[in-house]
Amino acid sequence: FPVTIVPYYTVNFVEEYQTSVFSHFLEELKAGYTPNPDILCNREIKFKVFFKKALSLGADYLATGHYCRISEDGQLLKGIDPQKDQSYFLYTLQKPILKQVLFPLGHLCKHEVRQIAADYKLPTAHKKDSTGICFIGKRNFKEFTAQYIGYTPGPFQTLSGKVVGTHDGVTFYTIGQRKGLAIGGPGEAWFVVDKDPKRNIVFVEQGKDHPSLYKQRLEASDVSWVNALPPTPLPFPCMAKIRYRQKDEPCLIESVESGKVRVHFERPQRAITARQSIVFYLNDTCLGGGVILP
C-alpha cells in the first residue's frame, strides 16, 4: 500500500491565552460581571494566532470540530444537530476568515460522529461530552476563581433594602442564579436578580419568575457582523439568543451605532446578563452578535 506522510506540528499558545483570554476573564470577574471566555478564546486563539500559524506552515484551510456549517456564499450557518450547534461561540468570525475554514462535523449529528469514531476504533468514541468553561471544565467554579480573586463577603439584599444573608463576593454570582446562595427562611427559593459591584451587594428576590428577572430590551457593544456590515433596513426583525442552548427568540434590532446595538425582544427575556453575548440569526444563518452591556 502507498504510504502518505502527513507532517505533524505541536505549537504552544499558553502566553497568548494568558494575555488575551484568561487575564481578561479575571478582570471582568473582578468588576462583577459574568464574561464568556469561550467566545474570546475562539476569536483570539483558535481563529487568530492559531489560524495565522497554520497558514504560515503552508496550510490551505483550518479545520476544527465545531458543530457549524459554512454556506456556498461564505455565511456562517448553524450545525445540523440542534443540540450541538456551536455557532453562538463563533459569531465574531467574518467572511474573509470563513473562506479558509472547514467544519467537517457541521453536517452530522453527534451520534453519527460517535459511530464513525467507533467504526475506526478511536478511543474517543465513547468519551463523555466536554462541558463547562474551556479552562475550568467540571471543576468547582467558585474554588477555581477564588485562587485568583479571593473572597470579599457582603450582603445579600432585597431590592427594598432588606439584608437576608451574606455572600462570598459578587464575583461568584450571576443573574438568575439559585444554587449556592444558602439563604433560608419561608417562601419560595431565592434568586439573584441584580448586582452592585461597587457596593459589593448581591440583590436577591424570591420566585423563579420574579418580575425583576425579566427585561424586554438590551444594549450590546463590541458588535461583530459576519458580513462586516449590519443587516438593513432598521429596525430589522430576526431571532436572537442571550446564552448558549437557549431557544432562538424573536426580536427587533432597533439601532446600530458606534459599535453598539439596541434590541427589543418580542417577549421579555429572563436573566439578561452583562458581558454575556447576544447572537443574531435569520433562519439558520448567524448574522453576528455583541457583548451585553450592564
PDB file of N, CA and C in Angstrom, residues 24 28-29 31-37 39 88 91 219 221-222 242 272-278 290-294:
ATOM      1  N   HIS A  24      -8.178  38.730  30.773  1.00  0.00           N
ATOM      2  CA  HIS A  24      -9.416  39.476  30.526  1.00  0.00           C
ATOM      3  C   HIS A  24     -10.563  38.872  31.324  1.00  0.00           C
ATOM      4  N   GLU A  28     -12.796  40.904  34.203  1.00  0.00           N
ATOM      5  CA  GLU A  28     -14.252  41.019  34.111  1.00  0.00           C
ATOM      6  C   GLU A  28     -14.916  40.483  35.385  1.00  0.00           C
ATOM      7  N   LEU A  29     -14.416  39.368  35.897  1.00  0.00           N
ATOM      8  CA  LEU A  29     -14.963  38.816  37.135  1.00  0.00           C
ATOM      9  C   LEU A  29     -14.757  39.777  38.304  1.00  0.00           C
ATOM     10  N   ALA A  31     -14.614  42.882  38.196  1.00  0.00           N
ATOM     11  CA  ALA A  31     -15.519  44.018  38.026  1.00  0.00           C
ATOM     12  C   ALA A  31     -16.966  43.642  38.329  1.00  0.00           C
ATOM     13  N   GLY A  32     -17.208  42.354  38.629  1.00  0.00           N
ATOM     14  CA  GLY A  32     -18.547  41.912  38.993  1.00  0.00           C
ATOM     15  C   GLY A  32     -19.381  41.395  37.846  1.00  0.00           C
ATOM     16  N   TYR A  33     -18.766  41.165  36.689  1.00  0.00           N
ATOM     17  CA  TYR A  33     -19.510  40.716  35.512  1.00  0.00           C
ATOM     18  C   TYR A  33     -19.401  39.198  35.328  1.00  0.00           C
ATOM     19  N   THR A  34     -20.144  38.703  34.334  1.00  0.00           N
ATOM     20  CA  THR A  34     -20.119  37.280  34.002  1.00  0.00           C
ATOM     21  C   THR A  34     -19.669  37.139  32.558  1.00  0.00           C
ATOM     22  N   PRO A  35     -18.374  37.071  32.307  1.00  0.00           N
ATOM     23  CA  PRO A  35     -17.872  37.017  30.926  1.00  0.00           C
ATOM     24  C   PRO A  35     -18.031  35.626  30.317  1.00  0.00           C
ATOM     25  N   ASN A  36     -17.810  35.547  28.996  1.00  0.00           N
ATOM     26  CA  ASN A  36     -17.857  34.270  28.290  1.00  0.00           C
ATOM     27  C   ASN A  36     -16.494  34.054  27.616  1.00  0.00           C
ATOM     28  N   PRO A  37     -15.555  33.418  28.310  1.00  0.00           N
ATOM     29  CA  PRO A  37     -14.204  33.266  27.756  1.00  0.00           C
ATOM     30  C   PRO A  37     -14.139  32.354  26.545  1.00  0.00           C
ATOM     31  N   ILE A  39     -15.994  32.383  23.886  1.00  0.00           N
ATOM     32  CA  ILE A  39     -16.115  33.215  22.681  1.00  0.00           C
ATOM     33  C   ILE A  39     -14.816  33.948  22.423  1.00  0.00           C
ATOM     34  N   TYR A  88     -23.108  29.976  18.146  1.00  0.00           N
ATOM     35  CA  TYR A  88     -23.165  31.019  19.174  1.00  0.00           C
ATOM     36  C   TYR A  88     -21.758  31.471  19.583  1.00  0.00           C
ATOM     37  N   TYR A  91     -19.664  33.793  16.507  1.00  0.00           N
ATOM     38  CA  TYR A  91     -20.284  34.926  15.821  1.00  0.00           C
ATOM     39  C   TYR A  91     -19.292  36.026  15.452  1.00  0.00           C
ATOM     40  N   GLU A 219     -28.939  46.563  25.433  1.00  0.00           N
ATOM     41  CA  GLU A 219     -27.940  47.163  24.549  1.00  0.00           C
ATOM     42  C   GLU A 219     -26.697  46.289  24.592  1.00  0.00           C
ATOM     43  N   SER A 221     -22.449  46.016  23.072  1.00  0.00           N
ATOM     44  CA  SER A 221     -21.312  46.691  22.445  1.00  0.00           C
ATOM     45  C   SER A 221     -20.398  45.661  21.795  1.00  0.00           C
ATOM     46  N   ASP A 222     -19.262  46.116  21.275  1.00  0.00           N
ATOM     47  CA  ASP A 222     -18.296  45.217  20.615  1.00  0.00           C
ATOM     48  C   ASP A 222     -19.000  44.346  19.588  1.00  0.00           C
ATOM     49  N   ILE A 242     -29.550  34.928  24.074  1.00  0.00           N
ATOM     50  CA  ILE A 242     -28.678  35.647  25.002  1.00  0.00           C
ATOM     51  C   ILE A 242     -27.791  34.691  25.803  1.00  0.00           C
ATOM     52  N   ILE A 272     -31.186  38.429  31.683  1.00  0.00           N
ATOM     53  CA  ILE A 272     -30.224  39.048  30.768  1.00  0.00           C
ATOM     54  C   ILE A 272     -29.003  39.452  31.586  1.00  0.00           C
ATOM     55  N   THR A 273     -27.824  39.003  31.162  1.00  0.00           N
ATOM     56  CA  THR A 273     -26.628  39.115  31.997  1.00  0.00           C
ATOM     57  C   THR A 273     -25.523  39.905  31.307  1.00  0.00           C
ATOM     58  N   ALA A 274     -25.051  40.939  31.983  1.00  0.00           N
ATOM     59  CA  ALA A 274     -23.981  41.778  31.442  1.00  0.00           C
ATOM     60  C   ALA A 274     -22.734  40.965  31.150  1.00  0.00           C
ATOM     61  N   ARG A 275     -22.131  41.242  29.993  1.00  0.00           N
ATOM     62  CA  ARG A 275     -20.893  40.643  29.489  1.00  0.00           C
ATOM     63  C   ARG A 275     -21.097  39.240  28.906  1.00  0.00           C
ATOM     64  N   GLN A 276     -22.306  38.722  28.947  1.00  0.00           N
ATOM     65  CA  GLN A 276     -22.611  37.569  28.111  1.00  0.00           C
ATOM     66  C   GLN A 276     -22.880  38.103  26.701  1.00  0.00           C
ATOM     67  N   SER A 277     -23.037  37.225  25.730  1.00  0.00           N
ATOM     68  CA  SER A 277     -23.222  37.677  24.352  1.00  0.00           C
ATOM     69  C   SER A 277     -24.635  37.439  23.859  1.00  0.00           C
ATOM     70  N   ILE A 278     -25.118  38.373  23.049  1.00  0.00           N
ATOM     71  CA  ILE A 278     -26.351  38.173  22.301  1.00  0.00           C
ATOM     72  C   ILE A 278     -25.936  37.879  20.866  1.00  0.00           C
ATOM     73  N   GLY A 290     -23.009  40.623  19.790  1.00  0.00           N
ATOM     74  CA  GLY A 290     -22.309  41.610  20.578  1.00  0.00           C
ATOM     75  C   GLY A 290     -22.310  41.237  22.050  1.00  0.00           C
ATOM     76  N   VAL A 291     -21.622  42.030  22.856  1.00  0.00           N
ATOM     77  CA  VAL A 291     -21.491  41.780  24.280  1.00  0.00           C
ATOM     78  C   VAL A 291     -22.505  42.642  25.025  1.00  0.00           C
ATOM     79  N   ILE A 292     -23.341  42.006  25.817  1.00  0.00           N
ATOM     80  CA  ILE A 292     -24.426  42.682  26.521  1.00  0.00           C
ATOM     81  C   ILE A 292     -23.878  43.690  27.534  1.00  0.00           C
ATOM     82  N   LEU A 293     -24.421  44.902  27.482  1.00  0.00           N
ATOM     83  CA  LEU A 293     -23.999  45.960  28.400  1.00  0.00           C
ATOM     84  C   LEU A 293     -24.806  45.910  29.698  1.00  0.00           C
ATOM     85  N   PRO A 294     -24.219  46.405  30.806  1.00  0.00           N
ATOM     86  CA  PRO A 294     -24.965  46.432  32.087  1.00  0.00           C
ATOM     87  C   PRO A 294     -26.207  47.300  31.975  1.00  0.00           C
TER      88      PRO A 294
END
